[in-house]
Amino acid sequence: MSDRERRVLDTLEQNRRRPPKFTSQRIDMSHGAGGKATHKLIEGLLLPAFDNPALAPLADAATLPLGDARIALTTDSFVVRPLVFPGGSIGELAVNGTVNDLAVSGATPIGLSVALIIEEGLETEVLTHEIEAMARSAEKAGVSIATGDTKVVERGKGDGLYVVTTGVGLADPESNLSSAAIRPGDKILCSGTLGDHGAAILIARGDLELEAEVLSDTRPLTPLAQALKDTAGPDLRFMRDPTRGGVGTVLNELARDSGYGVALSEEKLPIRDVVHGACEILGIDPLYVANEGKLLAIVAPESADAALEALRNTKGGEKASIIGEVREEPARMVVMHTGFGGTRMIDMLVGDPLPRIC
Amino acid sequence: MSDRERRVLDTLEQNRRRPPKFTSQRIDMSHGAGGKATHKLIEGLLLPAFDNPALAPLADAATLPLGDARIALTTDSFVVRPLVFPGGSIGELAVNGTVNDLAVSGATPIGLSVALIIEEGLETEVLTHEIEAMARSAEKAGVSIATGDTKVVERGKGDGLYVVTTGVGLADPESNLSSAAIRPGDKILCSGTLGDHGAAILIARGDLELEAEVLSDTRPLTPLAQALKDTAGPDLRFMRDPTRGGVGTVLNELARDSGYGVALSEEKLPIRDVVHGACEILGIDPLYVANEGKLLAIVAPESADAALEALRNTKGGEKASIIGEVREEPARMVVMHTGFGGTRMIDMLVGDPLPRIC
């Protein structure tokens, strides 16, 4: 074990021994927003209770031994409001979200389960639309919905429809994707424009006085993940889909877990003007806005250009770019280099600007 | 293929070709109660959309091929009200329910995922109680909670806490449990008293003017399922945990799927007096009341006594009994032989006497 690895393990070990205390008396919306409050809930309350080796890494998917193989398991609840939005709907999101958690873990999906919690009074037409969206998305992603469950709750005890999808996949025995694998100099690749999904939801809700059309980017990331694996091989260190909490949250987790710093180039960030505009009205940074069809990858410098090319040649990755790199310093932090030669800290998101975005 | 098998397959085939039409304009509480309306929703709407070989048998767990092995996948939403009730709570129920769906499929649990949908304002104390209940139940069942997800919805859009657990297990390569395996003369075994869970919930809700103490029977069924597999081997044809919809619903499904009749002996049904009393007040048959720690097994006649003995010698199976048998006629129906020499039909449950029981 190198000194570096030892330090990473020590940090992880310390974090485990001293979980943050969860001191809130009640759960509020911020605990579901994917930022600091969510982390406190998970690491202060859930992780200590459920303590086990599969859960400890807190990856998008857990891996579990099965004979000589390893299977990947991931679950996600979808409570997005409204159910249908420009570019997609809850059913599409629920299938793609879980397929993507498997894909960025380097796993090949085997099957999905779908649990529906329906509010009494939901129009059958609405339900049918979502069931057909799930079926279509599953087919598109090449995975089957193998089992399910349906519950109905009284009016006023739900919000139309909540969907929980769980995915099981076969972990790639060759792949060793992990935040512990990243090294200074590694490049940070992003498969396309940031914040589209979150902005589409906000505009659909009418929260903004904005007429602009932004479509959710929901899509299966399996082809992009496969292109990266094929091209970069062991030089592909880490992948993640920056959903709730956005790129800012994923990179903060990465910096914290790896012990390294992350440097972003503001001018390299692919963000649509209309998304920029929506975020300005709300006073939030597009870096924290959810994506549902974007992949973030850390690749060793010698394979970064080839990996970028591979993304750009794959459907859904046409606007991929290298947005930053891993550095020794500042350890455990994310900094943004602005166009004017300045730098600013990108911290973990505090509070809850975007509830029920997925 | 025997004539019998051909007939069963023909029936399954016909059912698949002509799914019941789902004609309701809106979802109501009956669609979540586990009876006829739930079946119409699943078979008229979900099954045709998600059509695939893993889903078609509609078992408690789907099996999916993985190399030479087969893995089992099962999911369940828990929306029980109240969250805590005599004998258990939602957290315990959520873990045991999913462990049991694997167990009765003959699978060995590998890991669970847990998704929480929390209503804004839930007291942390309540959440902590459930998280600890889940952790304790998982430990007791010998399975780890490997991954999870947390979402928060606004006040009035949930009901404290909903839990969705998904389980993945290793299917037993020796086992061929299926409704297609049952034969006339097979005995129907039940691992203990019926309706305890449902009665405990109803009494806890105060729906009944009844002071009696009934405890939920929630428990992991893995030891009972294992005892049956060890004792009866291939003579064990089928297992199911009669949860939502109770024994009446499971046996109706079995009769329909196998093409045989099911004959029950009223005097052999193990039902506590207090459960009988509660059901009488409500005007419902205890056969339709949910159990959360009972196992129903179909065993070839030559192994039935040994299987009964094995259940009685295993914790949680002390009150096991043989409650009926499979017969040629009346095909696809369940009949009850009463103490006075009469018989009555036990049909699929219509309507929704017991919403949010699990």
Coordinates of N, CA and C in Angstrom, one line a residue, chain A residues 212-345:
Chain A
A212 N -38.8 30.3 -22.0 CA -37.8 29.5 -22.8 C -38.1 28.0 -22.7
E213 N -37.8 27.3 -23.7 CA -38.0 25.9 -23.8 C -36.6 25.2 -23.4
V214 N -36.6 24.5 -22.3 CA -35.4 23.6 -22.0 C -36.0 22.2 -21.8
L215 N -35.4 21.3 -22.4 CA -35.8 19.9 -22.3 C -34.9 19.2 -21.3
S216 N -35.6 18.3 -20.5 CA -34.8 17.4 -19.6 C -33.9 16.6 -20.4
D217 N -32.7 16.3 -19.9 CA -31.7 15.5 -20.7 C -31.8 14.0 -20.3
T218 N -33.0 13.5 -19.7 CA -33.0 12.1 -19.3 C -32.7 11.2 -20.4
R219 N -31.8 10.2 -20.2 CA -31.5 9.2 -21.2 C -30.6 8.2 -20.5
P220 N -30.6 7.0 -21.1 CA -29.7 6.0 -20.5 C -28.2 6.3 -20.9
L221 N -27.4 6.2 -19.9 CA -25.9 6.5 -20.1 C -25.1 5.3 -20.4
T222 N -25.8 4.1 -20.5 CA -25.0 2.9 -20.8 C -24.1 3.0 -22.0
P223 N -24.5 3.6 -23.2 CA -23.6 3.6 -24.3 C -22.4 4.5 -24.1
L224 N -22.6 5.7 -23.3 CA -21.5 6.6 -23.0 C -20.5 5.9 -22.1
A225 N -21.0 5.2 -21.1 CA -20.2 4.5 -20.1 C -19.4 3.4 -20.8
Q226 N -20.0 2.7 -21.7 CA -19.3 1.6 -22.4 C -18.2 2.2 -23.3
A227 N -18.5 3.3 -24.0 CA -17.5 4.0 -24.9 C -16.3 4.3 -24.1
L228 N -16.5 4.8 -22.9 CA -15.3 5.2 -22.0 C -14.6 4.0 -21.6
K229 N -15.3 3.0 -21.2 CA -14.6 1.7 -20.7 C -13.8 1.1 -21.9
D230 N -14.4 1.1 -23.0 CA -13.7 0.5 -24.2 C -12.4 1.3 -24.6
T231 N -12.5 2.6 -24.5 CA -11.4 3.5 -24.9 C -10.3 3.7 -23.9
A232 N -10.7 3.9 -22.7 CA -9.7 4.3 -21.6 C -9.3 3.1 -20.8
G233 N -10.0 2.0 -20.8 CA -9.6 0.8 -20.1 C -9.3 1.2 -18.6
P234 N -8.2 0.7 -18.1 CA -7.9 1.0 -16.7 C -7.6 2.5 -16.4
D235 N -7.4 3.3 -17.5 CA -7.2 4.7 -17.3 C -8.5 5.4 -16.9
L236 N -9.6 4.7 -17.0 CA -10.9 5.3 -16.5 C -10.9 5.0 -15.0
R237 N -10.9 6.1 -14.2 CA -10.8 5.9 -12.8 C -12.1 5.9 -12.0
F238 N -13.1 6.7 -12.6 CA -14.3 7.0 -11.8 C -15.3 7.5 -12.7
M239 N -16.6 7.1 -12.5 CA -17.7 7.7 -13.2 C -18.8 8.0 -12.2
R240 N -19.6 9.0 -12.6 CA -20.8 9.3 -11.7 C -21.8 10.1 -12.6
D241 N -23.1 9.9 -12.3 CA -24.1 10.8 -13.0 C -24.5 11.9 -12.0
P242 N -24.2 13.1 -12.4 CA -24.4 14.2 -11.4 C -25.9 14.6 -11.4
T243 N -26.7 13.8 -10.7 CA -28.2 14.1 -10.6 C -28.5 15.1 -9.5
R244 N -29.3 14.7 -8.5 CA -29.6 15.6 -7.4 C -28.3 16.2 -6.8
G245 N -28.2 17.5 -6.7 CA -27.0 18.2 -6.2 C -26.0 18.6 -7.3
G246 N -26.2 18.0 -8.5 CA -25.4 18.4 -9.6 C -23.9 18.1 -9.5
V247 N -23.2 18.7 -10.5 CA -21.7 18.4 -10.6 C -21.0 18.9 -9.4
G248 N -21.5 20.1 -8.8 CA -20.8 20.6 -7.6 C -20.8 19.6 -6.5
T249 N -21.9 18.9 -6.3 CA -22.0 18.0 -5.1 C -21.1 16.7 -5.4
V250 N -21.2 16.2 -6.6 CA -20.4 15.0 -7.0 C -18.9 15.3 -6.8
L251 N -18.5 16.5 -7.3 CA -17.0 16.8 -7.2 C -16.6 17.0 -5.7
N252 N -17.5 17.6 -4.9 CA -17.1 17.8 -3.5 C -17.0 16.4 -2.8
E253 N -17.9 15.5 -3.1 CA -17.8 14.2 -2.5 C -16.5 13.5 -3.0
L254 N -16.2 13.7 -4.2 CA -15.0 13.1 -4.8 C -13.7 13.7 -4.1
A255 N -13.7 15.0 -3.9 CA -12.6 15.6 -3.3 C -12.4 15.2 -1.8
R256 N -13.5 15.1 -1.2 CA -13.5 14.6 0.2 C -13.0 13.2 0.4
D257 N -13.6 12.3 -0.5 CA -13.3 10.9 -0.4 C -11.9 10.6 -0.9
S258 N -11.4 11.3 -1.9 CA -10.1 11.0 -2.4 C -8.9 11.7 -1.6
G259 N -9.3 12.8 -1.0 CA -8.3 13.6 -0.3 C -7.5 14.5 -1.2
Y260 N -7.9 14.6 -2.5 CA -7.3 15.5 -3.4 C -8.1 16.8 -3.6
G261 N -7.6 17.7 -4.4 CA -8.4 18.9 -4.8 C -8.9 18.7 -6.2
V262 N -9.9 19.5 -6.5 CA -10.5 19.5 -7.9 C -10.5 20.9 -8.4
A263 N -9.9 21.1 -9.6 CA -9.9 22.5 -10.2 C -10.8 22.5 -11.4
L264 N -11.8 23.4 -11.4 CA -12.6 23.5 -12.6 C -12.3 24.7 -13.4
S265 N -12.5 24.7 -14.7 CA -12.3 25.9 -15.6 C -13.7 26.4 -15.9
E266 N -14.1 27.6 -15.4 CA -15.4 28.1 -15.7 C -15.7 28.2 -17.2
E267 N -14.7 28.6 -18.0 CA -15.0 28.8 -19.4 C -15.2 27.5 -20.1
K268 N -14.8 26.4 -19.5 CA -15.0 25.1 -20.2 C -16.3 24.4 -19.9
L269 N -17.0 25.0 -18.9 CA -18.3 24.3 -18.5 C -19.3 24.5 -19.5
P270 N -19.9 23.4 -20.1 CA -20.9 23.5 -21.1 C -22.3 23.8 -20.5
I271 N -22.7 25.0 -20.5 CA -24.0 25.4 -19.9 C -24.8 26.2 -20.9
R272 N -26.0 25.8 -21.2 CA -26.8 26.6 -22.2 C -27.1 28.0 -21.6
D273 N -27.3 29.0 -22.5 CA -27.6 30.3 -22.1 C -28.9 30.4 -21.3
V274 N -29.9 29.6 -21.7 CA -31.2 29.6 -21.1 C -31.1 29.1 -19.7
V275 N -30.2 28.1 -19.5 CA -30.0 27.5 -18.1 C -29.3 28.5 -17.2
H276 N -28.3 29.1 -17.8 CA -27.6 30.2 -17.1 C -28.6 31.2 -16.6
G277 N -29.5 31.6 -17.6 CA -30.5 32.7 -17.3 C -31.5 32.2 -16.1
A278 N -32.0 31.0 -16.2 CA -32.9 30.5 -15.2 C -32.2 30.5 -13.8
C279 N -30.9 30.1 -13.8 CA -30.2 30.0 -12.6 C -30.0 31.4 -12.0
E280 N -29.7 32.3 -12.9 CA -29.5 33.7 -12.4 C -30.7 34.3 -11.7
I281 N -31.9 34.0 -12.3 CA -33.1 34.5 -11.7 C -33.3 33.9 -10.3
L282 N -32.9 32.6 -10.2 CA -33.1 31.9 -8.9 C -32.0 32.2 -7.9
G283 N -30.9 32.7 -8.4 CA -29.7 33.0 -7.6 C -29.0 31.7 -7.2
I284 N -29.1 30.7 -8.0 CA -28.3 29.5 -7.7 C -27.3 29.2 -8.8
D285 N -26.3 28.4 -8.4 CA -25.2 28.1 -9.4 C -25.6 26.9 -10.2
P286 N -25.5 27.0 -11.5 CA -25.9 25.8 -12.3 C -25.1 24.6 -12.0
L287 N -24.0 24.7 -11.3 CA -23.2 23.5 -10.9 C -24.0 22.7 -10.0
Y288 N -25.0 23.2 -9.3 CA -25.7 22.4 -8.3 C -27.0 21.9 -8.9
V289 N -27.3 22.2 -10.1 CA -28.6 21.9 -10.7 C -28.5 20.4 -11.3
A290 N -29.6 19.7 -11.1 CA -29.6 18.3 -11.4 C -29.5 18.0 -12.9
N291 N -28.8 17.0 -13.3 CA -28.8 16.4 -14.6 C -29.3 15.0 -14.5
E292 N -29.9 14.5 -15.6 CA -30.4 13.2 -15.6 C -29.9 12.3 -16.8
G293 N -29.1 13.0 -17.6 CA -28.5 12.2 -18.7 C -27.1 12.7 -19.0
K294 N -26.4 13.0 -18.0 CA -25.0 13.4 -18.1 C -24.1 12.6 -17.3
L295 N -22.9 12.4 -17.8 CA -21.9 11.5 -17.1 C -20.7 12.3 -16.8
L296 N -20.2 12.2 -15.6 CA -18.9 12.8 -15.2 C -17.9 11.7 -15.1
A297 N -16.7 11.9 -15.7 CA -15.7 10.8 -15.7 C -14.4 11.4 -15.3
I298 N -13.6 10.6 -14.5 CA -12.2 11.0 -14.3 C -11.3 10.0 -15.0
V299 N -10.4 10.6 -15.9 CA -9.6 9.8 -16.7 C -8.2 10.2 -16.6
A300 N -7.3 9.2 -16.6 CA -5.8 9.5 -16.6 C -5.5 10.4 -17.7
P301 N -4.5 11.4 -17.5 CA -4.2 12.4 -18.6 C -3.9 11.8 -19.9
E302 N -3.2 10.7 -19.9 CA -2.7 10.1 -21.2 C -3.9 9.5 -22.1
S303 N -5.0 9.3 -21.4 CA -6.2 8.8 -22.2 C -7.3 9.8 -22.3
A304 N -7.1 11.0 -21.8 CA -8.2 11.9 -21.7 C -8.7 12.4 -23.1
D305 N -7.8 12.6 -24.0 CA -8.2 13.1 -25.3 C -9.0 12.0 -26.1
A306 N -8.5 10.8 -26.0 CA -9.2 9.7 -26.7 C -10.5 9.5 -26.1
A307 N -10.6 9.6 -24.7 CA -11.9 9.4 -24.0 C -12.9 10.5 -24.4
L308 N -12.4 11.7 -24.6 CA -13.3 12.8 -25.0 C -13.8 12.6 -26.4
E309 N -12.9 12.1 -27.3 CA -13.3 11.8 -28.6 C -14.4 10.7 -28.6
A310 N -14.2 9.7 -27.8 CA -15.1 8.6 -27.7 C -16.5 9.1 -27.3
L311 N -16.5 10.0 -26.3 CA -17.8 10.5 -25.8 C -18.5 11.3 -27.0
R312 N -17.7 12.1 -27.6 CA -18.3 13.0 -28.7 C -18.8 12.2 -29.9
N313 N -18.2 11.0 -30.1 CA -18.7 10.1 -31.2 C -19.9 9.2 -30.8
T314 N -20.3 9.4 -29.5 CA -21.4 8.5 -29.0 C -22.7 9.4 -28.9
K315 N -23.8 8.8 -29.2 CA -25.1 9.6 -29.1 C -25.3 10.1 -27.7
G316 N -25.6 11.4 -27.5 CA -25.8 12.0 -26.2 C -24.5 12.6 -25.6
G317 N -23.4 12.4 -26.3 CA -22.1 12.9 -25.8 C -21.5 13.9 -26.8
E318 N -22.2 14.4 -27.7 CA -21.7 15.3 -28.8 C -21.1 16.6 -28.2
K319 N -21.6 17.0 -27.1 CA -21.1 18.3 -26.5 C -20.2 18.0 -25.3
A320 N -19.6 16.8 -25.2 CA -18.7 16.5 -24.1 C -17.5 17.5 -24.1
S321 N -17.0 17.7 -22.9 CA -15.7 18.5 -22.8 C -15.0 18.1 -21.5
I322 N -13.7 18.6 -21.5 CA -12.9 18.4 -20.3 C -13.0 19.7 -19.5
I323 N -13.6 19.5 -18.3 CA -14.0 20.7 -17.6 C -13.0 21.0 -16.4
G324 N -12.0 20.2 -16.2 CA -11.1 20.5 -15.1 C -10.2 19.3 -14.8
E325 N -9.4 19.4 -13.7 CA -8.5 18.3 -13.4 C -8.4 18.1 -11.9
V326 N -7.8 17.0 -11.6 CA -7.5 16.7 -10.2 C -6.1 17.2 -9.8
R327 N -6.0 17.8 -8.6 CA -4.7 18.4 -8.2 C -4.4 17.9 -6.8
E328 N -3.1 18.1 -6.4 CA -2.7 17.7 -5.0 C -3.4 18.7 -4.1
E329 N -3.4 20.0 -4.4 CA -3.9 21.0 -3.5 C -5.0 21.9 -4.2
P330 N -5.9 22.5 -3.6 CA -6.2 22.4 -2.1 C -6.9 21.1 -1.8
A331 N -6.3 20.3 -0.9 CA -6.8 19.0 -0.5 C -8.3 19.1 -0.1
R332 N -9.1 18.1 -0.6 CA -10.5 17.9 -0.2 C -11.4 19.1 -0.6
M333 N -10.9 19.9 -1.6 CA -11.7 21.1 -1.9 C -11.9 21.2 -3.4
V334 N -13.0 21.9 -3.8 CA -13.2 22.1 -5.2 C -13.1 23.6 -5.5
V335 N -12.3 24.0 -6.4 CA -12.1 25.4 -6.7 C -12.4 25.7 -8.2
M336 N -13.0 26.8 -8.5 CA -13.3 27.2 -9.9 C -12.4 28.3 -10.3
H337 N -11.7 28.1 -11.5 CA -10.9 29.2 -12.1 C -11.8 29.9 -13.0
T338 N -12.0 31.2 -12.8 CA -12.9 32.0 -13.6 C -12.2 32.6 -14.8
G339 N -13.0 33.1 -15.7 CA -12.5 33.7 -16.9 C -11.5 34.9 -16.7
F340 N -11.7 35.5 -15.6 CA -10.9 36.7 -15.3 C -9.6 36.4 -14.5
G341 N -9.3 35.2 -14.4 CA -8.1 34.8 -13.7 C -8.3 34.7 -12.2
G342 N -9.5 34.8 -11.7 CA -9.8 34.6 -10.3 C -10.1 33.2 -10.0
T343 N -10.3 32.9 -8.7 CA -10.7 31.5 -8.3 C -11.8 31.7 -7.2
R344 N -12.7 30.7 -7.2 CA -13.7 30.7 -6.1 C -13.9 29.3 -5.6
M345 N -14.3 29.2 -4.4 CA -14.6 27.9 -3.8 C -15.9 27.4 -4.2

